[in-house]
PDB file of C-alpha atoms in Angstrom:
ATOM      1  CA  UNK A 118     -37.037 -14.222  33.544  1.00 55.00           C
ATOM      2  CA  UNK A 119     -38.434 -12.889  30.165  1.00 70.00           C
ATOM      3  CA  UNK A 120     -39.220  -9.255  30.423  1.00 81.00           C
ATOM      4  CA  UNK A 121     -41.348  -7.120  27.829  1.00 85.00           C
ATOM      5  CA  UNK A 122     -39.829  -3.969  26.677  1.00 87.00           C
ATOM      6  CA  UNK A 123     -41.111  -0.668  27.959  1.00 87.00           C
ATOM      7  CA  UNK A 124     -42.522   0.426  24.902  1.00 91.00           C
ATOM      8  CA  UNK A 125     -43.632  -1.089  21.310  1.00 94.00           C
ATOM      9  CA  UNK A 126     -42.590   1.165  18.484  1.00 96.00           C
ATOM     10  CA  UNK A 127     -43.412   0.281  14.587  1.00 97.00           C
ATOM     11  CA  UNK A 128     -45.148   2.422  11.886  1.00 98.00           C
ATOM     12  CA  UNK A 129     -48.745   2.138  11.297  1.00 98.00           C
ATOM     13  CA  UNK A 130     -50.798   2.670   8.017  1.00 98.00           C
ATOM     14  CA  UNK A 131     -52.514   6.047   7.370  1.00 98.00           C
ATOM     15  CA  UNK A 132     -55.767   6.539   9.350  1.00 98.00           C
ATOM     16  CA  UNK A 133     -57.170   7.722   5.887  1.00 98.00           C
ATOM     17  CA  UNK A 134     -55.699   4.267   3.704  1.00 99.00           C
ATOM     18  CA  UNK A 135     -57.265   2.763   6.478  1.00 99.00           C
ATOM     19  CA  UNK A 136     -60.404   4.293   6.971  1.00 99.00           C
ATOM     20  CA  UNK A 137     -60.891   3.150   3.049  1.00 99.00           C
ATOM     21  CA  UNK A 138     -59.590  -0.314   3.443  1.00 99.00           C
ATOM     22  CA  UNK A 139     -62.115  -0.426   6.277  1.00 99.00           C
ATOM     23  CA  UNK A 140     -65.028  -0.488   3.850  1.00 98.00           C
ATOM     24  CA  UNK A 141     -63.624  -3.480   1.881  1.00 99.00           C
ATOM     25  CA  UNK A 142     -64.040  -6.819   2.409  1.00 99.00           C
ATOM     26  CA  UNK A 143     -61.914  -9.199   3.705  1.00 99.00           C
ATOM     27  CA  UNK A 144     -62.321 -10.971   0.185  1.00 98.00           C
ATOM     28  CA  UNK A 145     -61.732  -8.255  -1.772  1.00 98.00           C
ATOM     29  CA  UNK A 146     -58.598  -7.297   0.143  1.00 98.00           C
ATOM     30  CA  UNK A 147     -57.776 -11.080  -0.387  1.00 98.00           C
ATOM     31  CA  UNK A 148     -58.241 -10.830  -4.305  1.00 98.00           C
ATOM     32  CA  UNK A 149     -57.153  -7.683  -5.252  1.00 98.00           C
ATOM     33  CA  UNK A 150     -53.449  -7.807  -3.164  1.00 98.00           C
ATOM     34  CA  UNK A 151     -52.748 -10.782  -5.552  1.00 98.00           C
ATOM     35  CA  UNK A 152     -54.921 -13.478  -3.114  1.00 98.00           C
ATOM     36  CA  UNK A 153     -52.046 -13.070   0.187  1.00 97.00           C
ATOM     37  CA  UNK A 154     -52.706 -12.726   3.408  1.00 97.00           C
ATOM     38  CA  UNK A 155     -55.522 -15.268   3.841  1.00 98.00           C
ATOM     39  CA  UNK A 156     -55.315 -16.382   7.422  1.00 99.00           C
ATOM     40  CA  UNK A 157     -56.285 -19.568   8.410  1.00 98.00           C
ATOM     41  CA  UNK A 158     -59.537 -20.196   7.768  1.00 98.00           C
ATOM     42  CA  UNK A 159     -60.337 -21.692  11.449  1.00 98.00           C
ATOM     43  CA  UNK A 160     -59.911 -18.117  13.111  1.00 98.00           C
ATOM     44  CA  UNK A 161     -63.275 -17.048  12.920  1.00 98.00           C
ATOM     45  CA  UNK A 162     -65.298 -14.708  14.510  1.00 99.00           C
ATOM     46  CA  UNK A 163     -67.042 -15.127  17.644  1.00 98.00           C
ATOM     47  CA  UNK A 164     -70.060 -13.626  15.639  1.00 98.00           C
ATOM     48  CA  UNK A 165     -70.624 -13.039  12.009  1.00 98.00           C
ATOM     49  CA  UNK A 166     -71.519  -9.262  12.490  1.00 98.00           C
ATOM     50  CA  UNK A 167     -67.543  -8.885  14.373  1.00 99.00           C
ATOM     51  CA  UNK A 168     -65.452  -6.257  12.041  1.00 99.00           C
ATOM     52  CA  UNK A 169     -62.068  -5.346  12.594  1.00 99.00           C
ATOM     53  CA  UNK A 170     -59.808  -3.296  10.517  1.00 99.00           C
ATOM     54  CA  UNK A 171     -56.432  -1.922  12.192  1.00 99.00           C
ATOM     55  CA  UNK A 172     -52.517  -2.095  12.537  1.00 99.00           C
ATOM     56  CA  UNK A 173     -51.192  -5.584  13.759  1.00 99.00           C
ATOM     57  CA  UNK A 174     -49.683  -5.450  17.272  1.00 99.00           C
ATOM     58  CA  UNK A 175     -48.520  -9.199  17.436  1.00 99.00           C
ATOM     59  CA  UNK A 176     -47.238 -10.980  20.330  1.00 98.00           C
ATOM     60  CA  UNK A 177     -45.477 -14.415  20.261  1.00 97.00           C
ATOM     61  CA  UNK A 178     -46.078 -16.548  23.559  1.00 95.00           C
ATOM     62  CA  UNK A 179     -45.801 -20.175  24.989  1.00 94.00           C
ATOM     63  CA  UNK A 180     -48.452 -22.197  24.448  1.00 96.00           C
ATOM     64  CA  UNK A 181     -50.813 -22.269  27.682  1.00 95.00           C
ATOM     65  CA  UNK A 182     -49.651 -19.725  28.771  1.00 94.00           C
ATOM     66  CA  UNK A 183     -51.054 -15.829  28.457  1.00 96.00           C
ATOM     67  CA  UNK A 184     -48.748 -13.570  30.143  1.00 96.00           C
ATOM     68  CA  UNK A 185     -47.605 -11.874  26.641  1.00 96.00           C
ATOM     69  CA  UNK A 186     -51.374 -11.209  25.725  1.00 97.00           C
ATOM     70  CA  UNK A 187     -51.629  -9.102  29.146  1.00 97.00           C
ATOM     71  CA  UNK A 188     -48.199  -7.629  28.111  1.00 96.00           C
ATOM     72  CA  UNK A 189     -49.758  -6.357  24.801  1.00 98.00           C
ATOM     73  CA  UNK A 190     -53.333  -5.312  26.186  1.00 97.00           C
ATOM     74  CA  UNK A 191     -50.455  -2.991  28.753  1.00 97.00           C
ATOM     75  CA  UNK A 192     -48.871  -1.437  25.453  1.00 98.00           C
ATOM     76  CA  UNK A 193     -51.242  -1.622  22.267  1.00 98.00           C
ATOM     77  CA  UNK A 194     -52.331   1.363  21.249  1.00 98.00           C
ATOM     78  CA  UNK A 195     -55.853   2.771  20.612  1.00 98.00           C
ATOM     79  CA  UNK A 196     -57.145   0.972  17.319  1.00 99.00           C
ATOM     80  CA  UNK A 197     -54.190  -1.495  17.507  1.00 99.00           C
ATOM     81  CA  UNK A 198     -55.436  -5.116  16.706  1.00 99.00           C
ATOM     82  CA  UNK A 199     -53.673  -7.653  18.574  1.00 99.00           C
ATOM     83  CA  UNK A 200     -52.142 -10.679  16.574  1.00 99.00           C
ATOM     84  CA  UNK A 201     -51.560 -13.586  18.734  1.00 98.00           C
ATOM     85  CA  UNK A 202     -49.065 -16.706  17.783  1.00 98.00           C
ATOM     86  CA  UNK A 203     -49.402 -19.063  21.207  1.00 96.00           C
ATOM     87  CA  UNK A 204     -47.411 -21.563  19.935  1.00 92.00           C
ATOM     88  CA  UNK A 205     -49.611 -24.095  18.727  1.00 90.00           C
ATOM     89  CA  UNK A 206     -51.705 -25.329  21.673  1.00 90.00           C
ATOM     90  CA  UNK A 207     -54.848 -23.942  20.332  1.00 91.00           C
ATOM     91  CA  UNK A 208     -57.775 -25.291  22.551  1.00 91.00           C
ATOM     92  CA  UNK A 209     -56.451 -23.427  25.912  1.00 96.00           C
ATOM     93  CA  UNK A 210     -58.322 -20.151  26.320  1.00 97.00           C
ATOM     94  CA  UNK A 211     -55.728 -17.172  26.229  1.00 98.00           C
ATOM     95  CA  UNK A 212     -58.245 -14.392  26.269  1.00 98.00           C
ATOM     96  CA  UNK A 213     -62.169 -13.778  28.203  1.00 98.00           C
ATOM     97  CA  UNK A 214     -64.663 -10.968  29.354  1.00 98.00           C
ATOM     98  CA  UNK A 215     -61.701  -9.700  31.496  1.00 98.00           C
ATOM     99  CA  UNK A 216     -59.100  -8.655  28.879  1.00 98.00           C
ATOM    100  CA  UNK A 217     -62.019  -7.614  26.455  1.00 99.00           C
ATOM    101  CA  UNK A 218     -62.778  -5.090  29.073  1.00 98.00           C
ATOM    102  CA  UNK A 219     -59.611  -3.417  29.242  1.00 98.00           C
ATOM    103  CA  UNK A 220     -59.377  -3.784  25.483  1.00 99.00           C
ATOM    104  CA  UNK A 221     -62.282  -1.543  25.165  1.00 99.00           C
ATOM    105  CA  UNK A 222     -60.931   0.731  27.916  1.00 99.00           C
ATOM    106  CA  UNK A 223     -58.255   1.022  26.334  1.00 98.00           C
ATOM    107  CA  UNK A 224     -59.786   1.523  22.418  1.00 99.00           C
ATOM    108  CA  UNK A 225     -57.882  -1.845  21.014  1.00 99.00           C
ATOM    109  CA  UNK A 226     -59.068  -2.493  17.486  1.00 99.00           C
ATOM    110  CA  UNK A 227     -60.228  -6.148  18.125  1.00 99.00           C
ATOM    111  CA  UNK A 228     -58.446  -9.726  18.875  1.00 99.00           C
ATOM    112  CA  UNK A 229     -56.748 -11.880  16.406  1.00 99.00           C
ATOM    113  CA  UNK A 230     -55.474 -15.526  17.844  1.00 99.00           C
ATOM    114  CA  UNK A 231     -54.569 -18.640  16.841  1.00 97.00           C
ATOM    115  CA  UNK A 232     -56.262 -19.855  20.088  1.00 98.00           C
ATOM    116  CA  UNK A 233     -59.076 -20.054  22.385  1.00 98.00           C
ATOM    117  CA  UNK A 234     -61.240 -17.886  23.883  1.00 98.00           C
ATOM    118  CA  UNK A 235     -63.626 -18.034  26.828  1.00 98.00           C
ATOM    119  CA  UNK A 236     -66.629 -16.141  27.941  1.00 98.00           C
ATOM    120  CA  UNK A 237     -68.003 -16.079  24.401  1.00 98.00           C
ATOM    121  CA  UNK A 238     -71.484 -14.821  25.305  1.00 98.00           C
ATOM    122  CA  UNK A 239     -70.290 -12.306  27.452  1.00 98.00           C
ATOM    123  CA  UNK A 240     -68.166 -11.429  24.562  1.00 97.00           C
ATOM    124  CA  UNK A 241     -70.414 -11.112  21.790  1.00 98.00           C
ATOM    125  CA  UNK A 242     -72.629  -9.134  24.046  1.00 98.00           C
ATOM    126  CA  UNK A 243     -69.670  -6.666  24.643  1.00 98.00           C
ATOM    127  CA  UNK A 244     -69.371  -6.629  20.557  1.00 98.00           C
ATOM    128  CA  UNK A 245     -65.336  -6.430  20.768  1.00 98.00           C
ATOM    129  CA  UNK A 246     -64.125  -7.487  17.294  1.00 99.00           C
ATOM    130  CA  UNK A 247     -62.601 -11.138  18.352  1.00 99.00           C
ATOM    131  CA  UNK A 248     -61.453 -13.817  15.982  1.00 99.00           C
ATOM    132  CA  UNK A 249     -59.985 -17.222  17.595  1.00 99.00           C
ATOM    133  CA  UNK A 250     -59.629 -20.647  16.330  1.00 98.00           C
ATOM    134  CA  UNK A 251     -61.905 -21.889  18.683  1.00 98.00           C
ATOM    135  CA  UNK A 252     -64.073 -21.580  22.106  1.00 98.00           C
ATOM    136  CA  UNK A 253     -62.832 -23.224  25.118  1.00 97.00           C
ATOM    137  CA  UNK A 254     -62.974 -23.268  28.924  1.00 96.00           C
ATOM    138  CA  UNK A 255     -59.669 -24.639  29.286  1.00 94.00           C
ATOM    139  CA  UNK A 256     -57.797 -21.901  31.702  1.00 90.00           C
ATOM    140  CA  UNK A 257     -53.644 -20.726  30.822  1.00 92.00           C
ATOM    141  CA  UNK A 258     -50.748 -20.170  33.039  1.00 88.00           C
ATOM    142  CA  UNK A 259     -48.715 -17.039  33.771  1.00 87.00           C
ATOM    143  CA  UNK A 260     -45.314 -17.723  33.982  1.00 81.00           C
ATOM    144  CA  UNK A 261     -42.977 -15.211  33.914  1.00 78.00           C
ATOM    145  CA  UNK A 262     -40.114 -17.375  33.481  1.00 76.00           C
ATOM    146  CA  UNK A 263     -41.468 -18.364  30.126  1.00 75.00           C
ATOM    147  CA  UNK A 264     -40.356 -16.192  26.943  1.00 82.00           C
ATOM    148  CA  UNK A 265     -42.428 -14.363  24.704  1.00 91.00           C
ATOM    149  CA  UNK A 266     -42.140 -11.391  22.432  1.00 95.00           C
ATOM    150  CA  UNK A 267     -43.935  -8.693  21.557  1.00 97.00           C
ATOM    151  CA  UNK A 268     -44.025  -6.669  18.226  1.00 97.00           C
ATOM    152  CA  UNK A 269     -42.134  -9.569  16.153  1.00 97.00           C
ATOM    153  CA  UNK A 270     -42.877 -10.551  12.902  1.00 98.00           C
ATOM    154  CA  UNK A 271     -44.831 -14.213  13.480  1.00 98.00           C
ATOM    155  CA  UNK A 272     -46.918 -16.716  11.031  1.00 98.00           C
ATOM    156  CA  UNK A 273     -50.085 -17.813  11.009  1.00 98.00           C
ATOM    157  CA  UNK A 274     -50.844 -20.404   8.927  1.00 96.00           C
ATOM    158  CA  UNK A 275     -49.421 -19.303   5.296  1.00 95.00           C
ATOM    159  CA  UNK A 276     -49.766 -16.087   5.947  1.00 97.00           C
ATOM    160  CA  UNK A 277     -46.502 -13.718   7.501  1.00 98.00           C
ATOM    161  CA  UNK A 278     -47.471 -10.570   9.691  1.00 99.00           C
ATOM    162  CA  UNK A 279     -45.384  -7.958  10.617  1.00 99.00           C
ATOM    163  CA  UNK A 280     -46.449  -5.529  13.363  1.00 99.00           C
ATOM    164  CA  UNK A 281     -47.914  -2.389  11.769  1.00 99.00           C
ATOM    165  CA  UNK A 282     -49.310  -4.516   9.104  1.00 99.00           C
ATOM    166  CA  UNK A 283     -53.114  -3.673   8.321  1.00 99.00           C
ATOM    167  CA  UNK A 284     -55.356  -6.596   9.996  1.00 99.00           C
ATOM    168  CA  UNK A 285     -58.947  -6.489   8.278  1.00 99.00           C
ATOM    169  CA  UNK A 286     -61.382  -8.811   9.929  1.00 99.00           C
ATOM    170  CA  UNK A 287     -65.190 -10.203   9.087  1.00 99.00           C
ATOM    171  CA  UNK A 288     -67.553 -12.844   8.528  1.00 98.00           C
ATOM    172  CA  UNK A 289     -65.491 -14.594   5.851  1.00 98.00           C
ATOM    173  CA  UNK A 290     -62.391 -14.714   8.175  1.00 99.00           C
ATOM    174  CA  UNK A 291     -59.230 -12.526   8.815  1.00 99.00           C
ATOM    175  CA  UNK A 292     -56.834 -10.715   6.350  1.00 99.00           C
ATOM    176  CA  UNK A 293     -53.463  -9.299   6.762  1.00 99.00           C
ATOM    177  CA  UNK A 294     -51.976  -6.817   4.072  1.00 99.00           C
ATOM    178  CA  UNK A 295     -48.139  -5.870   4.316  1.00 98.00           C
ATOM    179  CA  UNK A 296     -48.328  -2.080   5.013  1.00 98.00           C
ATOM    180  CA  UNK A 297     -45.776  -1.492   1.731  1.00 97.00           C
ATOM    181  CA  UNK A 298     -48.638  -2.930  -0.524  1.00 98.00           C
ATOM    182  CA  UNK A 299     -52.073  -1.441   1.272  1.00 98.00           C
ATOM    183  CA  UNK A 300     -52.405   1.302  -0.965  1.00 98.00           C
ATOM    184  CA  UNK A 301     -52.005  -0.869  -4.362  1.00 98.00           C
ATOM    185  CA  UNK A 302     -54.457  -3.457  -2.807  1.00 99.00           C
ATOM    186  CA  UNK A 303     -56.969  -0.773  -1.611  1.00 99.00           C
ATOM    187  CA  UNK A 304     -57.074   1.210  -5.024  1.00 99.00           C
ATOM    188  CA  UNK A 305     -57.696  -2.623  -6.604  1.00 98.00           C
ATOM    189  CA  UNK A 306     -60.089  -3.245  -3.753  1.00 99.00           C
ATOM    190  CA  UNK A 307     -62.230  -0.402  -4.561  1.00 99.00           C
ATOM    191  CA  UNK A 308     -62.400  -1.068  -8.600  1.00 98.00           C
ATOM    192  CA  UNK A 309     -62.892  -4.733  -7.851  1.00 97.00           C
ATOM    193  CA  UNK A 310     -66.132  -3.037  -5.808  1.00 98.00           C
ATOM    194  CA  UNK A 311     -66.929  -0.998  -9.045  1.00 98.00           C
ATOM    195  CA  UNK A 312     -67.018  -3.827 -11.423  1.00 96.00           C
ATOM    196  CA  UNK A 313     -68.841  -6.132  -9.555  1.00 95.00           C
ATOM    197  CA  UNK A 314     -71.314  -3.946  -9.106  1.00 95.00           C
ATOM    198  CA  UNK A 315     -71.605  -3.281 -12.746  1.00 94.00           C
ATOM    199  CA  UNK A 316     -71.438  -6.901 -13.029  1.00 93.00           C
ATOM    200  CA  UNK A 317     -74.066  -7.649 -10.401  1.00 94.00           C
ATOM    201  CA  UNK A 318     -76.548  -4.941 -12.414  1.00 93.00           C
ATOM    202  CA  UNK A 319     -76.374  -6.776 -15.564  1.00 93.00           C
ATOM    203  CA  UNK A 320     -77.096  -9.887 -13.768  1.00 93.00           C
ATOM    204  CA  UNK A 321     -80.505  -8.673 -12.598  1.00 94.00           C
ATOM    205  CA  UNK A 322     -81.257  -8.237 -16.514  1.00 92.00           C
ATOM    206  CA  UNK A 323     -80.973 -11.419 -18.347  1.00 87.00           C
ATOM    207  CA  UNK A 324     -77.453 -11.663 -18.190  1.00 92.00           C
ATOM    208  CA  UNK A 325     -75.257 -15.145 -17.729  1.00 94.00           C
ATOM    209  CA  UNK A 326     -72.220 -15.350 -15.996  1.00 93.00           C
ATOM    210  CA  UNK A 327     -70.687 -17.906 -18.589  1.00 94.00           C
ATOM    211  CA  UNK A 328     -71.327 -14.961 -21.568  1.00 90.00           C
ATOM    212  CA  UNK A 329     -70.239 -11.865 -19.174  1.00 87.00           C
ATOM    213  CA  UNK A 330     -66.872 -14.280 -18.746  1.00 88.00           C
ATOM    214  CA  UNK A 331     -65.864 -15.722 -21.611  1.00 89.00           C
ATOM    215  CA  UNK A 332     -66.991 -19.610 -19.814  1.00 91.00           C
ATOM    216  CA  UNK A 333     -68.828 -20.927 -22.600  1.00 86.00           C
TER     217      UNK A 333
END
């Protein structure tokens, strides 16, 4: 029988880093760390208006099976996101209305799968950030004899996540930064911000992207 561990113990980012990184979006995260951490781009939200921004707790588990996601709702802590790998099968539904409401008991930072969910209108109406490949009815097992981990470094798609990394959701998709390169990709985020905005001005004048650029 797999067992979790009693506790989960990795650093997280800086409430403040975060705070700023939480006013960026997932785009500009994506383009100013150097274009990493681009998760795959059939996790979306459940609805466009769905913002996340928080450490990654990740959990690893057999596919069809959600055991390890209740293990991490158990031991996440308040403003964690959880990052699910589970294991490929993707049209099972690991997650509904009843884990979002101890998620939101329990102040998680939103959902993160490479999965199903279910119960999606009871789920936007409860407004938990929640970001799954797709929608599906299709229930899961709970086997304990099945292994899992939790707090592991797993991959999604391209992109590598460690737990504590920063996890920056929207309507364009999901974003992971490595926590040893947040503050570089914030400071780039927020002067990205500053020059397209400069940019954008100029464009309301008579301005032409091809001149502003160099494209001609």
């Amino acid at each position: 029988m797999s067992k979790p561990p009693a506790t989960v113990d990795f650093a997280r980012p800086p409430a403040a880093l975060m705070a700023r990184a939480a006013k960026l979006a997932t785009s500009t995260l994506h383009e100013a760390a150097g274009q990493i951490g681009a998760l795959p781009a059939g996790i979306r939200p459940l609805h466009l208006d769905m913002r996340c921004c928080g450490p990654a707790f990740t959990v690893k588990g057999p596919p069809g099976d959600n055991l390890w996601l209740h293990h991490a709702l158990a031991l996440a802590a308040p403003g964690d996101v959880v990052v699910a790998d589970v294991g490929g099968l993707h049209e099972a539904s690991y997650w509904g209305e009843v884990m979002t409401t101890q998620a939101m008991a329990r102040r998680l930072g939103g959902l993160v799968i490479d999965g199903g969910v279910r119960d999606a209108q009871a789920m936007i109406a409860h407004g938990f950030p929640t970001f799954s490949r797709c929608i599906s009815m299709r229930g899961t097992a709970k086997d304990r004899g099945f292994p899992g981990k939790l707090g592991i470094t797993i991959a999604l798609g391209e992109a590598i996540i460690a737990a504590g990394d920063l996890v920056v959701g929207d309507g364009d998709g999901v974003v992971v930064i490595p926590r040893d390169r947040l503050e570089a990709a914030v400071a780039a985020g927020e002067a990205r911000v500053e020059k397209e905005a400069a940019a954008m001005d100029k464009l309301r004048g008579d301005a032409m992207t091809v001149d502003m650029y160099g494209w001609r």
